[in-house]
Tab-separated table of N, CA, C and O in Angstrom:
chain	number	residue	atom	x	y	z
A	21	UNK	N	110.502	105.765	96.744
A	21	UNK	CA	109.037	105.766	96.813
A	21	UNK	C	108.964	105.529	98.735
A	21	UNK	O	108.647	106.373	100.239
A	22	UNK	N	109.502	104.244	98.656
A	22	UNK	CA	109.711	103.735	100.371
A	22	UNK	C	110.661	104.578	101.159
A	22	UNK	O	110.535	104.473	102.033
A	23	UNK	N	111.654	104.078	100.364
A	23	UNK	CA	112.939	104.869	101.540
A	23	UNK	C	112.463	106.814	102.143
A	23	UNK	O	112.734	106.676	103.039
A	24	UNK	N	111.720	107.479	100.806
A	24	UNK	CA	111.365	108.648	101.211
A	24	UNK	C	110.285	108.573	102.117
A	24	UNK	O	110.271	109.985	103.002
A	25	UNK	N	109.681	107.814	102.193
A	25	UNK	CA	108.690	107.430	103.673
A	25	UNK	C	109.220	106.350	104.785
A	25	UNK	O	108.290	106.094	105.772
A	26	UNK	N	110.175	106.281	104.638
A	26	UNK	CA	111.210	105.881	105.996
A	26	UNK	C	110.539	104.204	106.528
A	26	UNK	O	110.310	103.832	107.397
A	27	UNK	N	109.990	103.298	105.154
A	27	UNK	CA	109.971	102.285	104.982
A	27	UNK	C	110.752	101.376	105.024
A	27	UNK	O	111.663	101.818	104.693
A	28	UNK	N	110.750	100.429	105.755
A	28	UNK	CA	111.940	99.401	105.560
A	28	UNK	C	111.843	98.180	104.961
A	28	UNK	O	110.717	97.775	105.164
A	29	UNK	N	112.505	98.155	103.902
A	29	UNK	CA	112.420	97.723	102.462
A	29	UNK	C	113.584	96.689	101.871
A	29	UNK	O	114.558	97.233	102.374
A	30	UNK	N	113.574	96.150	100.995
A	30	UNK	CA	114.833	95.708	100.288
A	30	UNK	C	114.296	94.525	99.123
A	30	UNK	O	113.060	95.120	99.176
A	31	UNK	N	115.030	94.258	98.236
A	31	UNK	CA	114.781	94.306	97.284
A	31	UNK	C	115.349	93.156	96.567
A	31	UNK	O	116.901	92.561	96.927
A	32	UNK	N	114.751	91.878	96.013
A	32	UNK	CA	114.897	91.015	95.410
A	32	UNK	C	114.822	90.562	94.437
A	32	UNK	O	113.817	90.893	93.710
A	33	UNK	N	115.979	90.283	93.344
A	33	UNK	CA	116.243	89.250	92.482
A	33	UNK	C	116.666	88.290	92.221
A	33	UNK	O	118.035	87.694	92.889
A	34	UNK	N	115.922	87.433	91.259
A	34	UNK	CA	116.623	86.074	90.479
A	34	UNK	C	117.855	86.376	90.232
A	34	UNK	O	118.730	84.838	90.552
A	35	UNK	N	118.396	87.361	89.632
A	35	UNK	CA	119.855	87.590	89.055
A	35	UNK	C	120.469	88.835	89.662
A	35	UNK	O	120.822	89.838	89.512
A	36	UNK	N	121.712	88.041	90.043
A	36	UNK	CA	123.323	88.611	90.594
A	36	UNK	C	123.690	89.676	88.964
A	36	UNK	O	123.462	91.194	89.942
A	37	UNK	N	123.438	89.529	87.683
A	37	UNK	CA	123.379	90.596	87.040
A	37	UNK	C	122.285	91.757	87.653
A	37	UNK	O	122.876	93.219	87.620
A	38	UNK	N	121.616	91.205	87.519
A	38	UNK	CA	120.269	92.845	87.647
A	38	UNK	C	120.477	93.390	88.894
A	38	UNK	O	120.277	94.423	89.258
A	39	UNK	N	121.285	92.225	89.972
A	39	UNK	CA	121.249	92.973	91.529
A	39	UNK	C	122.620	93.901	91.279
A	39	UNK	O	121.935	95.590	91.971
A	40	UNK	N	123.029	93.607	90.330
A	40	UNK	CA	124.402	94.822	90.670
A	40	UNK	C	124.045	95.965	89.888
A	40	UNK	O	124.126	97.035	90.241
A	41	UNK	N	122.765	96.083	88.778
A	41	UNK	CA	122.233	97.018	88.346
A	41	UNK	C	121.591	97.916	89.245
A	41	UNK	O	121.809	99.499	89.022
A	42	UNK	N	121.034	97.563	89.602
A	42	UNK	CA	119.824	98.096	91.155
A	42	UNK	C	120.999	98.645	91.594
A	42	UNK	O	119.958	99.689	92.122
A	43	UNK	N	121.658	97.662	92.369
A	43	UNK	CA	122.609	98.846	93.158
A	43	UNK	C	123.464	99.770	92.785
A	43	UNK	O	123.081	100.923	93.507
A	44	UNK	N	123.140	99.550	91.642
A	44	UNK	CA	124.897	101.106	90.310
A	44	UNK	C	123.550	102.537	90.797
A	44	UNK	O	123.873	103.438	91.098
A	45	UNK	N	122.070	101.660	90.235
A	45	UNK	CA	120.807	102.592	89.910
A	45	UNK	C	120.760	103.036	91.684
A	45	UNK	O	120.724	104.275	91.609
A	46	UNK	N	120.670	103.128	92.850
A	46	UNK	CA	120.241	103.270	94.154
A	46	UNK	C	121.972	104.090	94.220
A	46	UNK	O	121.823	104.905	94.518
A	47	UNK	N	122.996	103.702	93.943
A	47	UNK	CA	123.561	104.645	94.117
A	47	UNK	C	124.549	105.977	93.197
A	47	UNK	O	124.355	107.031	93.966
A	48	UNK	N	123.969	106.247	92.347
A	48	UNK	CA	123.455	107.124	91.417
A	48	UNK	C	122.871	107.720	91.684
A	48	UNK	O	122.830	109.156	91.150
A	49	UNK	N	121.415	107.480	92.508
A	49	UNK	CA	120.521	108.257	92.841
A	49	UNK	C	120.523	108.959	94.200
A	49	UNK	O	119.385	109.656	94.829
A	50	UNK	N	121.969	108.709	94.655
A	50	UNK	CA	121.944	108.709	96.459
A	50	UNK	C	121.144	108.461	97.014
A	50	UNK	O	120.845	109.585	98.474
A	51	UNK	N	121.050	107.559	96.703
A	51	UNK	CA	120.123	106.381	97.642
A	51	UNK	C	120.551	105.694	98.655
A	51	UNK	O	122.086	104.755	98.402
A	52	UNK	N	119.961	104.972	100.151
A	52	UNK	CA	120.778	103.832	100.565
A	52	UNK	C	121.093	103.010	99.833
A	52	UNK	O	119.805	101.973	98.966
A	53	UNK	N	122.262	102.051	99.718
A	53	UNK	CA	121.883	100.500	98.522
A	53	UNK	C	122.713	99.741	99.627
A	53	UNK	O	122.394	98.708	99.165
A	54	UNK	N	123.239	99.997	100.056
A	54	UNK	CA	124.415	98.702	101.044
A	54	UNK	C	123.295	98.678	101.761
A	54	UNK	O	121.926	98.775	102.321
A	55	UNK	N	122.749	96.834	102.037
A	55	UNK	CA	122.251	95.781	102.503
A	55	UNK	C	120.591	95.821	102.465
A	55	UNK	O	119.537	96.051	103.075
A	56	UNK	N	120.487	96.378	100.817
A	56	UNK	CA	118.928	96.349	100.229
A	56	UNK	C	119.656	95.744	99.001
A	56	UNK	O	117.758	95.669	99.112
A	57	UNK	N	120.069	95.052	98.225
A	57	UNK	CA	119.583	94.446	97.106
A	57	UNK	C	120.244	93.178	97.151
A	57	UNK	O	121.435	93.225	97.477
A	58	UNK	N	118.951	91.887	97.199
A	58	UNK	CA	119.782	90.910	97.100
A	58	UNK	C	119.455	89.755	96.500
A	58	UNK	O	118.497	90.057	95.948
A	59	UNK	N	120.717	88.629	95.739
A	59	UNK	CA	118.766	87.424	94.917
A	59	UNK	C	118.772	87.070	95.871
A	59	UNK	O	118.622	87.135	97.056
A	60	UNK	N	117.566	85.947	95.030
A	60	UNK	CA	116.599	84.979	96.522
A	60	UNK	C	117.112	84.564	96.943
A	60	UNK	O	117.021	84.383	98.649
A	61	UNK	N	118.436	83.789	96.827
A	61	UNK	CA	119.127	82.895	97.196
A	61	UNK	C	120.085	82.749	98.566
A	61	UNK	O	119.896	82.266	99.391
A	62	UNK	N	120.868	84.309	97.928
A	62	UNK	CA	121.338	84.778	99.726
A	62	UNK	C	120.521	85.685	100.729
A	62	UNK	O	120.444	86.039	101.917
A	63	UNK	N	118.887	85.970	100.453
A	63	UNK	CA	118.003	85.944	101.432
A	63	UNK	C	117.012	85.298	101.906
A	63	UNK	O	115.842	85.680	102.627
A	64	UNK	N	116.583	84.215	101.382
A	64	UNK	CA	116.499	83.148	102.167
A	64	UNK	C	116.759	83.184	103.582
A	64	UNK	O	117.662	83.318	104.048
A	65	UNK	N	115.311	82.605	104.453
A	65	UNK	CA	115.846	82.805	105.893
A	65	UNK	C	115.599	84.177	106.298
A	65	UNK	O	115.078	84.616	107.589
A	66	UNK	N	115.142	85.010	105.639
A	66	UNK	CA	115.321	86.303	105.909
A	66	UNK	C	113.805	87.103	105.499
A	66	UNK	O	113.528	86.428	104.763
A	67	UNK	N	113.517	88.563	105.787
A	67	UNK	CA	111.920	88.575	105.602
A	67	UNK	C	112.241	90.421	106.263
A	67	UNK	O	113.674	91.058	106.427
A	68	UNK	N	111.632	91.278	105.749
A	68	UNK	CA	111.417	92.625	105.481
A	68	UNK	C	110.083	93.413	105.210
A	68	UNK	O	108.846	92.342	104.855
A	69	UNK	N	109.685	93.951	105.574
A	69	UNK	CA	107.761	94.459	105.819
A	69	UNK	C	108.106	94.844	104.627
A	69	UNK	O	106.868	94.620	104.396
A	70	UNK	N	108.760	95.632	103.464
A	70	UNK	CA	108.564	95.444	102.370
A	70	UNK	C	109.380	95.102	101.517
A	70	UNK	O	110.526	95.235	101.472
A	71	UNK	N	109.106	94.217	100.304
A	71	UNK	CA	109.671	93.647	99.352
A	71	UNK	C	109.292	94.459	98.042
A	71	UNK	O	108.560	94.186	97.527
A	72	UNK	N	110.582	94.628	97.588
A	72	UNK	CA	110.438	94.408	95.917
A	72	UNK	C	110.651	93.739	95.071
A	72	UNK	O	111.802	93.623	95.323
A	73	UNK	N	110.387	93.322	94.347
A	73	UNK	CA	111.109	92.134	93.916
A	73	UNK	C	111.250	92.488	92.297
A	73	UNK	O	110.155	92.907	91.818
A	74	UNK	N	112.458	91.949	91.853
A	74	UNK	CA	113.099	92.726	90.329
A	74	UNK	C	111.811	91.369	89.794
A	74	UNK	O	113.297	90.542	89.416
A	75	UNK	N	111.511	91.244	88.407
A	75	UNK	CA	111.495	89.643	87.671
A	75	UNK	C	111.638	90.620	86.497
A	75	UNK	O	111.029	91.075	85.621
A	76	UNK	N	112.981	90.570	85.333
A	76	UNK	CA	113.162	90.825	84.069
A	76	UNK	C	113.449	89.961	83.650
A	76	UNK	O	114.312	89.758	83.135
A	77	UNK	N	112.261	89.416	82.857
A	77	UNK	CA	112.536	87.722	81.731
A	77	UNK	C	111.933	88.420	80.558
A	77	UNK	O	111.104	88.872	80.293
A	78	UNK	N	111.659	88.172	79.024
A	78	UNK	CA	111.659	88.334	77.821
A	78	UNK	C	110.991	86.938	77.010
A	78	UNK	O	109.397	87.371	76.527
A	79	UNK	N	111.811	85.631	76.990
A	79	UNK	CA	110.098	84.760	76.553
A	79	UNK	C	110.372	83.589	77.372
A	79	UNK	O	109.522	82.803	77.418
A	80	UNK	N	111.754	82.990	78.553
A	80	UNK	CA	111.285	81.742	78.853
A	80	UNK	C	111.539	81.687	80.297
A	80	UNK	O	111.767	82.974	81.058
A	81	UNK	N	110.219	81.212	81.126
A	81	UNK	CA	110.850	81.118	82.650
A	81	UNK	C	111.620	81.318	83.582
A	81	UNK	O	111.738	82.264	84.482
A	82	UNK	N	112.679	80.860	83.139
A	82	UNK	CA	114.014	80.958	83.961
A	82	UNK	C	114.291	80.031	85.443
A	82	UNK	O	113.136	79.593	86.113
A	83	UNK	N	114.151	81.103	86.234
A	83	UNK	CA	113.704	81.522	87.771
A	83	UNK	C	112.767	81.203	88.169
A	83	UNK	O	112.660	79.947	88.657
A	84	UNK	N	111.774	81.426	87.213
A	84	UNK	CA	110.541	81.214	88.113
A	84	UNK	C	109.743	79.516	87.707
A	84	UNK	O	108.738	79.293	88.366
A	85	UNK	N	110.420	78.744	86.772
A	85	UNK	CA	110.231	77.558	85.920
A	85	UNK	C	110.029	76.479	88.150
A	85	UNK	O	109.607	75.967	88.345
A	86	UNK	N	111.073	77.587	88.854
A	86	UNK	CA	112.224	77.047	90.483
A	86	UNK	C	110.659	77.189	91.445
A	86	UNK	O	111.116	77.650	92.075
A	87	UNK	N	109.763	76.271	91.458
A	87	UNK	CA	108.851	76.587	92.657
A	87	UNK	C	109.308	76.916	93.574
A	87	UNK	O	109.126	78.072	94.186
A	88	UNK	N	110.487	76.061	94.784
A	88	UNK	CA	111.149	76.260	96.069
A	88	UNK	C	111.155	76.776	96.023
A	88	UNK	O	111.156	78.680	97.293
A	89	UNK	N	112.426	77.951	95.122
A	89	UNK	CA	112.879	79.641	94.914
A	89	UNK	C	112.720	80.832	94.554
A	89	UNK	O	112.116	81.342	95.357
A	90	UNK	N	111.292	80.335	93.778
A	90	UNK	CA	109.798	81.633	93.995
A	90	UNK	C	109.473	81.953	94.733
A	90	UNK	O	108.365	82.523	95.495
A	91	UNK	N	108.791	80.869	95.652
A	91	UNK	CA	107.598	80.405	96.542
A	91	UNK	C	108.934	81.316	98.183
A	91	UNK	O	108.731	82.166	98.875
A	92	UNK	N	110.156	81.184	97.930
A	92	UNK	CA	111.114	81.927	98.710
A	92	UNK	C	110.824	83.722	98.783
A	92	UNK	O	110.939	83.872	99.924
A	93	UNK	N	111.271	83.546	96.810
A	93	UNK	CA	110.776	84.998	96.419
A	93	UNK	C	109.614	85.482	97.096
A	93	UNK	O	109.415	87.403	97.889
A	94	UNK	N	108.537	85.156	97.324
A	94	UNK	CA	107.460	85.535	97.318
A	94	UNK	C	106.665	85.617	98.846
A	94	UNK	O	105.493	86.327	98.964
A	95	UNK	N	107.838	85.021	99.876
A	95	UNK	CA	107.017	84.933	101.099
A	95	UNK	C	108.528	85.319	102.287
A	95	UNK	O	108.392	85.358	103.031
A	96	UNK	N	108.576	86.683	101.730
A	96	UNK	CA	110.040	87.184	102.018
A	96	UNK	C	109.081	88.854	102.853
A	96	UNK	O	109.952	89.647	104.505
A	97	UNK	N	107.794	88.758	102.583
A	97	UNK	CA	107.445	89.941	103.022
A	97	UNK	C	106.420	90.583	104.454
A	97	UNK	O	105.814	89.394	104.559
A	98	UNK	N	106.575	91.334	104.958
A	98	UNK	CA	105.482	91.132	106.818
A	98	UNK	C	104.261	92.187	105.916
A	98	UNK	O	103.505	91.871	106.953
A	99	UNK	N	104.801	93.732	105.211
A	99	UNK	CA	103.443	94.185	105.288
A	99	UNK	C	102.905	94.319	103.485
A	99	UNK	O	101.495	94.723	104.172
A	100	UNK	N	104.278	94.131	103.009
A	100	UNK	CA	103.673	94.248	101.652
A	100	UNK	C	104.787	93.963	100.541
A	100	UNK	O	106.403	93.954	100.669
A	101	UNK	N	104.603	94.222	99.554
A	101	UNK	CA	105.401	93.757	98.692
A	101	UNK	C	105.188	94.075	96.824
A	101	UNK	O	103.819	94.785	96.822
A	102	UNK	N	106.018	94.946	95.958
A	102	UNK	CA	105.901	95.094	95.318
A	102	UNK	C	106.603	94.166	93.522
A	102	UNK	O	108.046	93.890	94.394
A	103	UNK	N	105.775	93.716	93.171
A	103	UNK	CA	106.566	92.969	91.981
A	103	UNK	C	106.882	93.990	90.652
A	103	UNK	O	106.294	94.460	90.174
A	104	UNK	N	108.209	94.289	89.940
A	104	UNK	CA	108.556	95.161	88.789
A	104	UNK	C	109.247	94.014	87.918
A	104	UNK	O	109.982	93.625	88.167
A	105	UNK	N	107.987	93.960	86.642
A	105	UNK	CA	107.832	92.966	85.689
A	105	UNK	C	107.078	93.397	84.684
A	105	UNK	O	106.687	94.014	84.784
A	106	UNK	N	107.641	92.587	83.490
A	106	UNK	CA	107.254	93.282	82.370
A	106	UNK	C	105.371	92.291	81.938
A	106	UNK	O	105.210	90.978	82.584
A	107	UNK	N	104.204	92.968	82.563
A	107	UNK	CA	102.833	92.572	82.238
A	107	UNK	C	103.062	91.522	80.781
A	107	UNK	O	102.150	90.298	80.541
A	108	UNK	N	103.774	92.068	79.940
A	108	UNK	CA	104.170	91.495	78.488
A	108	UNK	C	104.476	89.720	79.103
A	108	UNK	O	103.640	88.762	78.220
A	109	UNK	N	105.322	89.592	79.586
A	109	UNK	CA	105.923	88.336	79.972
A	109	UNK	C	105.150	87.130	80.905
A	109	UNK	O	105.145	86.448	79.701
A	110	UNK	N	104.119	88.355	81.519
A	110	UNK	CA	103.702	87.229	82.188
A	110	UNK	C	102.636	87.123	81.872
A	110	UNK	O	101.708	85.778	82.466
A	111	UNK	N	102.214	87.964	81.236
A	111	UNK	CA	100.501	87.242	80.581
A	111	UNK	C	100.906	86.076	79.313
A	111	UNK	O	100.097	85.409	78.780
A	112	UNK	N	102.351	86.158	79.230
A	112	UNK	CA	102.779	85.239	78.079
A	112	UNK	C	103.122	83.683	78.873
A	112	UNK	O	102.889	83.267	78.680
A	113	UNK	N	104.622	84.331	78.790
A	113	UNK	CA	105.738	83.017	79.335
A	113	UNK	C	105.953	82.676	80.072
A	113	UNK	O	105.733	81.982	81.606
A	114	UNK	N	105.316	83.636	81.584
A	114	UNK	CA	105.298	83.534	82.583
A	114	UNK	C	104.107	83.266	83.183
A	114	UNK	O	103.374	83.157	84.595
A	115	UNK	N	102.586	83.306	83.033
A	115	UNK	CA	100.877	82.198	82.638
A	115	UNK	C	101.135	82.228	83.387
A	115	UNK	O	100.414	81.546	84.685
A	116	UNK	N	101.696	80.445	83.711
A	116	UNK	CA	101.738	78.859	84.000
A	116	UNK	C	102.765	79.310	84.982
A	116	UNK	O	103.085	77.934	86.181
A	117	UNK	N	103.400	80.157	86.171
A	117	UNK	CA	104.219	79.954	86.864
A	117	UNK	C	103.160	80.558	88.218
A	117	UNK	O	101.985	80.948	88.191
A	118	UNK	N	104.428	80.216	89.408
A	118	UNK	CA	103.692	80.828	90.457
A	118	UNK	C	103.552	82.182	90.631
A	118	UNK	O	102.256	82.874	91.017
A	119	UNK	N	104.233	83.086	90.271
A	119	UNK	CA	104.254	84.782	90.439
A	119	UNK	C	103.130	85.285	89.139
A	119	UNK	O	102.034	85.906	89.800
A	120	UNK	N	103.213	84.522	87.937
A	120	UNK	CA	101.869	84.195	86.617
A	120	UNK	C	100.683	84.402	87.524
A	120	UNK	O	99.795	85.172	87.470
A	121	UNK	N	100.563	83.263	88.471
A	121	UNK	CA	99.103	82.840	89.172
A	121	UNK	C	98.630	83.725	89.691
A	121	UNK	O	97.542	84.469	89.624
A	122	UNK	N	99.560	84.216	91.078
A	122	UNK	CA	99.662	85.680	91.969
A	122	UNK	C	98.961	86.757	90.974
A	122	UNK	O	97.977	87.490	91.517
A	123	UNK	N	99.911	87.203	90.040
A	123	UNK	CA	99.314	88.730	89.712
A	123	UNK	C	98.114	88.787	88.676
A	123	UNK	O	97.492	89.090	87.965
A	124	UNK	N	97.801	86.965	88.323
A	124	UNK	CA	96.453	87.138	87.376
A	124	UNK	C	95.187	87.452	88.951
A	124	UNK	O	94.527	87.807	88.460
A	125	UNK	N	95.721	86.352	90.095
A	125	UNK	CA	94.748	86.812	90.416
A	125	UNK	C	94.799	88.652	90.732
A	125	UNK	O	92.947	89.004	91.750
A	126	UNK	N	95.727	88.969	91.282
A	126	UNK	CA	96.211	90.362	91.975
A	126	UNK	C	95.670	91.228	90.016
A	126	UNK	O	96.263	92.714	90.112
A	127	UNK	N	94.700	91.221	89.034
A	127	UNK	CA	94.817	91.758	88.080
A	127	UNK	C	94.468	93.192	87.701
A	127	UNK	O	95.160	93.777	87.276
A	128	UNK	N	93.938	93.351	88.650
A	128	UNK	CA	93.082	94.800	88.987
A	128	UNK	C	94.082	95.900	90.142
A	128	UNK	O	93.827	96.598	90.172
A	129	UNK	N	95.341	95.008	89.958
A	129	UNK	CA	96.452	95.546	90.791
A	129	UNK	C	97.523	96.684	90.119
A	129	UNK	O	98.591	96.719	90.360
A	130	UNK	N	97.696	95.915	89.011
A	130	UNK	CA	98.386	96.346	87.831
A	130	UNK	C	98.989	97.404	87.912
A	130	UNK	O	97.791	98.382	87.608
A	131	UNK	N	99.833	97.697	87.648
A	131	UNK	CA	100.454	99.635	88.096
A	131	UNK	C	101.372	99.576	87.059
A	131	UNK	O	102.755	99.283	86.760
A	132	UNK	N	101.044	100.829	86.349
A	132	UNK	CA	102.483	101.386	85.034
A	132	UNK	C	103.648	101.945	85.727
A	132	UNK	O	102.814	102.679	86.824
A	133	UNK	N	104.638	101.931	86.133
A	133	UNK	CA	105.646	102.659	86.197
A	133	UNK	C	105.667	103.984	86.525
A	133	UNK	O	106.246	104.403	87.675
A	134	UNK	N	105.234	104.349	85.607
A	134	UNK	CA	104.807	106.299	85.765
A	134	UNK	C	103.858	106.664	86.598
A	134	UNK	O	104.066	107.364	87.721
A	135	UNK	N	102.792	105.617	86.995
A	135	UNK	CA	102.213	105.667	88.218
A	135	UNK	C	102.720	105.515	89.785
A	135	UNK	O	101.498	105.675	90.659
A	136	UNK	N	102.772	104.499	89.305
A	136	UNK	CA	103.992	103.680	91.093
A	136	UNK	C	104.593	105.241	91.887
A	136	UNK	O	103.939	105.444	92.633
A	137	UNK	N	105.144	105.942	90.932
A	137	UNK	CA	105.348	107.003	92.273
A	137	UNK	C	104.315	108.296	92.857
A	137	UNK	O	104.421	108.733	93.719
A	138	UNK	N	103.086	107.624	92.307
A	138	UNK	CA	101.829	108.094	92.608
A	138	UNK	C	101.260	107.511	93.987
A	138	UNK	O	100.320	108.439	94.560
A	139	UNK	N	101.487	105.977	94.136
A	139	UNK	CA	101.111	106.050	95.174
A	139	UNK	C	101.490	106.056	96.449
A	139	UNK	O	102.332	105.762	96.711
A	140	UNK	N	100.713	106.058	97.136
A	140	UNK	CA	101.223	106.267	98.914
A	140	UNK	C	101.614	104.748	99.445
A	140	UNK	O	100.189	103.805	99.316
A	141	UNK	N	102.249	104.581	100.364
A	141	UNK	CA	102.253	102.693	100.813
A	141	UNK	C	102.380	103.593	102.123
A	141	UNK	O	102.372	104.284	102.984
């Protein structure tokens, strides 16, 4: 979606395995993948117009318990941010995190994955 609209974006995830999986998915879809996907620590000090944050957790906060690193992740965008996560996780274990607070504030902005393709950025 962002690439098709020639938007400048980067993808950030706290997990290296997830970063690798996302890169492989971009390659398989024949999308630009080089210099697109980063773990949070390697992206610190950088920013981009649009940031896609990939947060996949099931039961524990993990990375989201680290306020400093979470703050880095959430402050890298200039124009917009898309957070990909599980609404179920964020309403349970993630609700007391900084991301949980942000998503609670923007609760009316939740979009299911099949709706995302229809949104114009």
